[in-house]
């Protein structure tokens, strides 16, 4: 099989998503969905059947196919590489398993600061996460310039929480205990994660990623004070350092998106954190988000995923209202969280169609 390198990629045919991220003129509002490559698609379930989750993540061929599947069904304006945020803890030396019905599990989570010694002090990202870079490069060739490809990572606080909790959590109390009891060790840990994440994101851009999203999925369990101390500085650091390194490497700048779920209290700070786009969950009113971010950034989101359980007519109404709230400039339509496994693909199609139809009408009215 021919091995294609990260150059001579097919020319991009639809750059609407990138233009919207930069706040430029568009013909329609771009749309994509978090977890658009997911279990709601029968072809996804078929390809994944009987295979270990992380084994799939380590197969560039499988990741490429899973990334492309939703594009064959829906006219999305962007693709996001199929992978997982927990490949970073694995690269740092931790074991992570994906248990059916339970989600990610760390058999030996970090309990006390001395456990940090178990992590690799130096992570060779180019070899440890090479399979992600290969998947991105392969997908950039096979996507044939149809739409831009997004790379992503989990944010430091979110990864720290998983690595201490040992999996998902409703309270995140074990991880938060560290913030209050071991603030110095927490900062050391978060810095260590940041260093790996910066190299990881740079590697994704070198491999062909045309945009990057940073998922801070566990913002909701922090208060504003803890957010400003243990999350925001690292999010800012990632944006600044990645942009500097991209420049130093002579690569083209790529838009960066920060998605801090349930971080409504930090919206103003997030709009000044060095990202071109701020992703929003469904708990934030679009008009209010526009006012609070003061036109400094593009916005992405934020339909409640559960609205997809509704009828196609109702989805169309909800989308219309959402688009009117955000306006057409500097806006990328998305859900306020990822697609759920039991969702009807036909309704996902109705969502995409409604965004394109209503946005063209709004833009023609101008």
Coordinates of C-alpha atoms in Angstrom, one line a residue:
X1 CA 0.0 0.0 0.0
X2 CA 1.3 3.5 -0.9
X3 CA 2.3 5.6 2.1
X4 CA 1.2 9.2 1.5
X5 CA 3.2 11.9 3.3
X6 CA 2.0 15.2 4.8
X7 CA 2.4 17.2 1.5
X8 CA 0.7 17.6 -1.9
X9 CA -2.7 17.4 -0.3
X10 CA -5.7 17.8 -2.7
X11 CA -6.9 21.4 -3.0
X12 CA -9.6 22.5 -0.5
X13 CA -12.9 22.9 -2.3
X14 CA -15.1 24.1 0.6
X15 CA -13.4 26.5 3.0
X16 CA -16.6 27.9 4.5
X17 CA -15.8 26.6 8.0
X18 CA -12.3 28.2 8.0
X19 CA -13.6 31.5 6.8
X20 CA -16.3 31.5 9.5
X21 CA -13.7 30.7 12.1
X22 CA -11.8 33.8 11.0
X23 CA -14.9 36.0 10.9
X24 CA -14.8 36.4 7.1
X25 CA -17.6 36.5 4.6
X26 CA -19.5 33.3 3.8
X27 CA -22.3 32.1 1.5
X28 CA -23.9 29.8 4.1
X29 CA -23.3 29.1 7.8
X30 CA -20.9 26.1 8.1
X31 CA -22.0 23.2 10.3
X32 CA -20.4 20.1 11.8
X33 CA -21.2 17.9 14.9
X34 CA -19.1 16.8 17.7
X35 CA -19.0 13.0 17.6
X36 CA -20.3 13.1 14.0
X37 CA -18.3 9.9 13.6
X38 CA -20.2 7.9 16.1
X39 CA -22.3 5.0 17.2
X40 CA -25.5 6.5 15.8
X41 CA -24.3 5.4 12.4
X42 CA -24.8 1.7 11.5
X43 CA -21.7 1.7 9.4
X44 CA -19.7 3.0 12.3
X45 CA -21.0 0.2 14.6
X46 CA -20.3 -2.4 11.8
X47 CA -16.6 -1.3 11.5
X48 CA -16.1 -1.2 15.2
X49 CA -17.8 -4.5 16.0
X50 CA -15.7 -6.8 18.2
X51 CA -12.7 -4.5 18.1
X52 CA -11.0 -2.9 21.1
X53 CA -11.7 0.8 21.2
X54 CA -8.1 2.0 21.6
X55 CA -6.9 -0.7 19.1
X56 CA -9.2 1.1 16.6
X57 CA -7.7 4.5 17.6
X58 CA -4.2 3.1 16.9
X59 CA -5.2 2.1 13.3
X60 CA -4.8 5.0 10.9
X61 CA -6.8 3.1 8.3
X62 CA -9.8 2.6 10.6
X63 CA -9.6 6.2 12.0
X64 CA -9.6 7.5 8.4
X65 CA -12.6 5.4 7.4
X66 CA -14.6 6.4 10.5
X67 CA -13.8 10.1 9.9
X68 CA -15.0 9.9 6.3
X69 CA -18.3 7.9 7.0
X70 CA -20.4 10.8 8.1
X71 CA -19.3 12.9 5.1
X72 CA -20.8 10.3 2.7
X73 CA -24.2 10.7 4.4
X74 CA -24.3 14.4 5.2
X75 CA -23.0 17.7 3.6
X76 CA -21.0 18.7 6.7
X77 CA -18.7 21.6 6.3
X78 CA -15.8 20.1 8.4
X79 CA -14.6 16.7 9.5
X80 CA -12.9 15.9 12.8
X81 CA -10.4 13.1 13.0
X82 CA -11.6 10.0 14.8
X83 CA -9.6 9.6 18.0
X84 CA -9.9 10.1 21.7
X85 CA -8.7 12.6 24.3
X86 CA -7.3 9.8 26.4
X87 CA -4.5 8.9 24.0
X88 CA -2.5 11.6 25.8
X89 CA -2.5 9.9 29.2
X90 CA -1.6 6.7 27.4
X91 CA 1.4 8.4 25.8
X92 CA 2.4 9.6 29.3
X93 CA 2.5 6.0 30.5
X94 CA -0.9 5.3 32.0
X95 CA -3.1 2.4 31.1
X96 CA -6.6 3.2 29.9
X97 CA -9.3 0.7 29.0
X98 CA -12.6 1.4 27.3
X99 CA -15.2 -0.8 29.1
X100 CA -18.5 -1.4 27.3
X101 CA -21.3 0.3 29.1
X102 CA -19.0 2.0 31.5
X103 CA -16.7 4.2 29.4
X104 CA -13.0 4.9 30.0
X105 CA -11.3 3.3 33.0
X106 CA -7.9 3.7 34.4
X107 CA -7.0 0.5 36.4
X108 CA -4.4 2.4 38.4
X109 CA -5.4 6.1 38.7
X110 CA -3.1 8.7 40.4
X111 CA -4.0 9.0 44.1
X112 CA -1.3 11.2 45.7
X113 CA 1.3 13.6 44.3
X114 CA 4.1 11.0 44.6
X115 CA 2.2 9.0 41.9
X116 CA 3.2 11.6 39.4
X117 CA 6.6 9.8 39.4
X118 CA 4.8 7.0 37.5
X119 CA 4.4 9.3 34.5
X120 CA 7.1 9.6 31.8
X121 CA 9.2 12.7 32.4
X122 CA 9.9 13.1 28.7
X123 CA 7.2 12.0 26.2
X124 CA 8.4 11.5 22.6
X125 CA 5.1 12.7 21.1
X126 CA 6.3 12.0 17.5
X127 CA 6.7 8.3 18.3
X128 CA 4.0 7.7 21.0
X129 CA 1.2 9.4 19.1
X130 CA 2.5 8.7 15.6
X131 CA -0.7 6.7 14.8
X132 CA -2.8 9.9 15.2
X133 CA -0.5 11.9 12.9
X134 CA -0.6 9.1 10.3
X135 CA -4.4 9.0 10.5
X136 CA -4.6 12.8 9.9
X137 CA -2.3 12.6 6.9
X138 CA -4.1 9.6 5.4
X139 CA -7.5 11.3 5.9
X140 CA -6.3 14.6 4.4
X141 CA -5.5 12.7 1.2
X142 CA -8.6 10.6 1.1
X143 CA -11.0 13.4 2.0
X144 CA -9.9 14.8 -1.4
X145 CA -10.3 18.5 -0.3
X146 CA -14.0 18.1 0.2
X147 CA -13.9 19.9 3.6
X148 CA -11.3 20.9 6.2
X149 CA -10.0 18.4 8.8
X150 CA -10.0 19.3 12.5
X151 CA -7.5 17.9 15.0
X152 CA -8.2 18.0 18.7
X153 CA -7.0 17.3 22.2
X154 CA -8.4 17.2 25.8
X155 CA -7.4 20.2 27.9
X156 CA -5.0 19.8 30.9
X157 CA -7.6 20.0 33.7
X158 CA -10.0 17.6 31.9
X159 CA -7.2 15.0 31.4
X160 CA -5.9 15.5 35.0
X161 CA -9.4 14.9 36.3
X162 CA -9.7 11.6 34.3
X163 CA -6.2 10.5 35.4
X164 CA -7.1 11.0 39.1
X165 CA -10.7 9.9 39.1
X166 CA -9.9 6.8 37.1
X167 CA -12.8 7.4 34.7
X168 CA -15.9 9.6 34.4
X169 CA -17.3 11.3 37.5
X170 CA -20.2 13.4 38.5
X171 CA -18.5 15.3 41.3
X172 CA -14.8 15.1 40.2
X173 CA -14.1 15.3 44.0
X174 CA -10.9 13.2 43.9
X175 CA -9.4 15.5 41.3
X176 CA -10.7 18.6 43.0
X177 CA -9.2 17.4 46.3
X178 CA -5.8 17.8 44.6
X179 CA -6.6 21.4 43.6
X180 CA -7.4 22.4 47.2
X181 CA -4.9 20.1 49.1
X182 CA -2.0 19.9 46.7
X183 CA -2.1 23.2 44.6
X184 CA 1.6 23.1 43.8
X185 CA 1.6 19.5 42.7
X186 CA -1.6 20.2 40.7
X187 CA 0.2 23.1 38.8
X188 CA 3.2 20.8 38.2
X189 CA 0.9 18.2 36.8
X190 CA -1.1 20.6 34.6
X191 CA 2.2 22.1 33.3
X192 CA 3.4 18.6 32.4
X193 CA 0.2 17.9 30.5
X194 CA 0.4 21.3 28.7
X195 CA 3.9 20.5 27.4
X196 CA 2.7 17.2 25.9
X197 CA -0.5 18.8 24.5
X198 CA 1.4 21.6 22.8
X199 CA 3.7 19.1 21.0
X200 CA 0.7 16.9 20.2
X201 CA -1.2 19.8 18.6
X202 CA 1.8 21.0 16.6
X203 CA 2.3 17.4 15.4
X204 CA -1.3 17.3 14.2
X205 CA -0.9 20.5 12.2
X206 CA 2.4 19.2 10.7
X207 CA 0.4 16.0 9.7
X208 CA -2.2 18.1 8.0
X209 CA -4.9 19.3 10.5
X210 CA -6.5 22.5 9.2
X211 CA -8.0 23.6 12.5
X212 CA -7.7 22.5 16.2
X213 CA -10.2 22.1 19.0
X214 CA -9.3 21.9 22.7
X215 CA -11.9 20.1 24.8
X216 CA -12.2 21.4 28.4
X217 CA -15.0 19.0 29.1
X218 CA -15.0 19.3 32.9
X219 CA -15.3 23.1 33.4
X220 CA -18.7 22.7 35.0
X221 CA -17.3 21.2 38.2
X222 CA -15.0 24.2 38.8
X223 CA -16.0 27.5 40.3
X224 CA -14.9 30.8 38.7
X225 CA -11.9 31.1 41.0
X226 CA -10.6 27.6 40.4
X227 CA -11.2 28.0 36.7
X228 CA -9.0 31.1 36.6
X229 CA -6.3 29.3 38.5
X230 CA -6.3 25.8 37.2
X231 CA -7.8 25.8 33.8
X232 CA -7.7 29.2 32.0
X233 CA -3.9 29.9 32.3
X234 CA -3.2 26.5 30.7
X235 CA -5.7 27.0 27.9
X236 CA -4.1 30.4 27.2
X237 CA -0.6 28.9 27.3
X238 CA -1.6 26.2 24.8
X239 CA -3.0 28.7 22.3
X240 CA 0.0 31.0 22.5
X241 CA 2.7 28.3 22.4
X242 CA 1.0 26.3 19.5
X243 CA 0.7 29.5 17.5
X244 CA 4.3 30.5 18.1
X245 CA 5.5 27.0 17.2
X246 CA 3.4 26.9 14.0
X247 CA 5.0 30.2 13.0
X248 CA 8.5 29.0 13.9
X249 CA 7.9 25.9 11.8
X250 CA 7.0 28.0 8.8
X251 CA 3.5 26.4 8.7
X252 CA 0.3 28.2 7.9
X253 CA -1.7 29.4 10.9
X254 CA -4.7 27.3 11.7
X255 CA -7.9 28.5 13.6
X256 CA -8.1 27.2 17.1
X257 CA -11.4 26.5 19.0
X258 CA -11.7 26.2 22.7
X259 CA -14.8 24.4 24.0
X260 CA -15.2 24.7 27.8
X261 CA -18.4 22.8 28.5
X262 CA -20.5 24.4 31.2
X263 CA -18.0 27.2 31.5
X264 CA -20.6 30.0 31.0
X265 CA -19.1 31.9 33.9
X266 CA -15.8 32.2 32.0
X267 CA -17.1 33.4 28.7
X268 CA -15.4 36.8 28.8
X269 CA -12.1 35.2 29.8
X270 CA -12.4 32.5 27.1
X271 CA -13.0 35.2 24.4
X272 CA -9.6 36.7 25.4
X273 CA -7.7 33.5 25.7
X274 CA -6.0 33.5 22.2
X275 CA -8.5 31.2 20.4
X276 CA -10.3 32.3 17.2
X277 CA -13.4 30.4 18.1
X278 CA -15.2 29.8 21.4
X279 CA -17.5 26.7 21.5
X280 CA -20.7 26.9 23.5
X281 CA -22.9 24.4 25.2
X282 CA -26.7 24.7 25.0
X283 CA -27.0 26.4 28.5
X284 CA -25.9 29.8 27.0
X285 CA -28.2 32.1 25.1
X286 CA -26.7 33.0 21.7
X287 CA -27.5 36.8 21.9
X288 CA -26.1 37.0 25.4
X289 CA -22.9 35.1 24.2
X290 CA -22.5 37.7 21.4
X291 CA -22.7 40.6 23.8
X292 CA -20.4 39.0 26.4
X293 CA -17.7 38.1 23.9
X294 CA -17.9 41.6 22.3
X295 CA -17.2 40.5 18.8
X296 CA -13.7 39.4 19.7
X297 CA -14.1 35.8 18.5
X298 CA -16.3 33.6 16.3
X299 CA -18.7 31.4 18.2
X300 CA -19.6 27.7 17.7
X301 CA -22.6 25.8 18.9
X302 CA -25.0 25.3 20.5
X303 CA -28.2 23.4 19.9
X304 CA -29.1 20.9 22.7
X305 CA -28.3 17.5 21.2
X306 CA -31.6 16.2 22.6
X307 CA -33.5 18.5 20.2
X308 CA -32.6 15.8 17.6
X309 CA -35.1 13.6 19.3
X310 CA -37.8 16.0 18.0
X311 CA -39.5 16.0 14.6
X312 CA -37.8 17.4 11.5
X313 CA -40.1 20.4 11.5
X314 CA -39.3 21.2 15.1
X315 CA -35.6 20.8 14.5
X316 CA -35.9 23.3 11.6
X317 CA -37.7 25.8 13.9
X318 CA -35.0 25.4 16.7
X319 CA -32.2 25.9 14.1
X320 CA -33.8 29.0 12.7
X321 CA -34.1 30.6 16.1
X322 CA -30.5 29.6 17.0
X323 CA -29.2 31.2 13.7
X324 CA -31.1 34.4 14.3
X325 CA -29.7 34.6 17.8
X326 CA -26.1 34.1 16.7
X327 CA -26.3 36.1 13.5
X328 CA -24.4 35.0 10.3
X329 CA -21.0 36.6 10.9
X330 CA -18.3 34.6 12.7
X331 CA -20.5 31.7 13.5
X332 CA -20.2 27.9 13.1
X333 CA -23.3 25.8 13.8
X334 CA -22.9 22.8 15.9
X335 CA -24.5 21.0 18.9
X336 CA -23.8 22.0 22.4
X337 CA -22.3 18.6 23.0
X338 CA -21.6 15.4 21.0
X339 CA -24.2 13.2 19.2
X340 CA -25.6 10.4 21.4
X341 CA -25.6 6.8 20.2
X342 CA -29.4 6.4 20.0
X343 CA -30.0 9.4 17.7
X344 CA -31.6 9.0 14.3
X345 CA -29.2 9.8 11.4
X346 CA -32.2 11.2 9.5
X347 CA -32.6 13.9 12.1
X348 CA -28.9 14.7 12.0
X349 CA -29.4 15.2 8.2
X350 CA -32.4 17.4 9.0
X351 CA -30.2 19.5 11.3
X352 CA -27.5 20.0 8.7
X353 CA -30.1 20.8 6.0
X354 CA -31.9 23.3 8.3
X355 CA -28.6 25.2 9.0
X356 CA -27.8 25.5 5.3
X357 CA -31.3 26.4 4.2
X358 CA -32.0 29.0 6.9
X359 CA -28.6 30.5 6.8
X360 CA -28.8 31.1 3.0
X361 CA -32.2 32.8 3.5
X362 CA -30.7 35.0 6.3
X363 CA -27.7 35.9 4.2
X364 CA -29.9 36.7 1.1
X365 CA -32.1 39.0 3.3
X366 CA -29.0 41.2 4.1

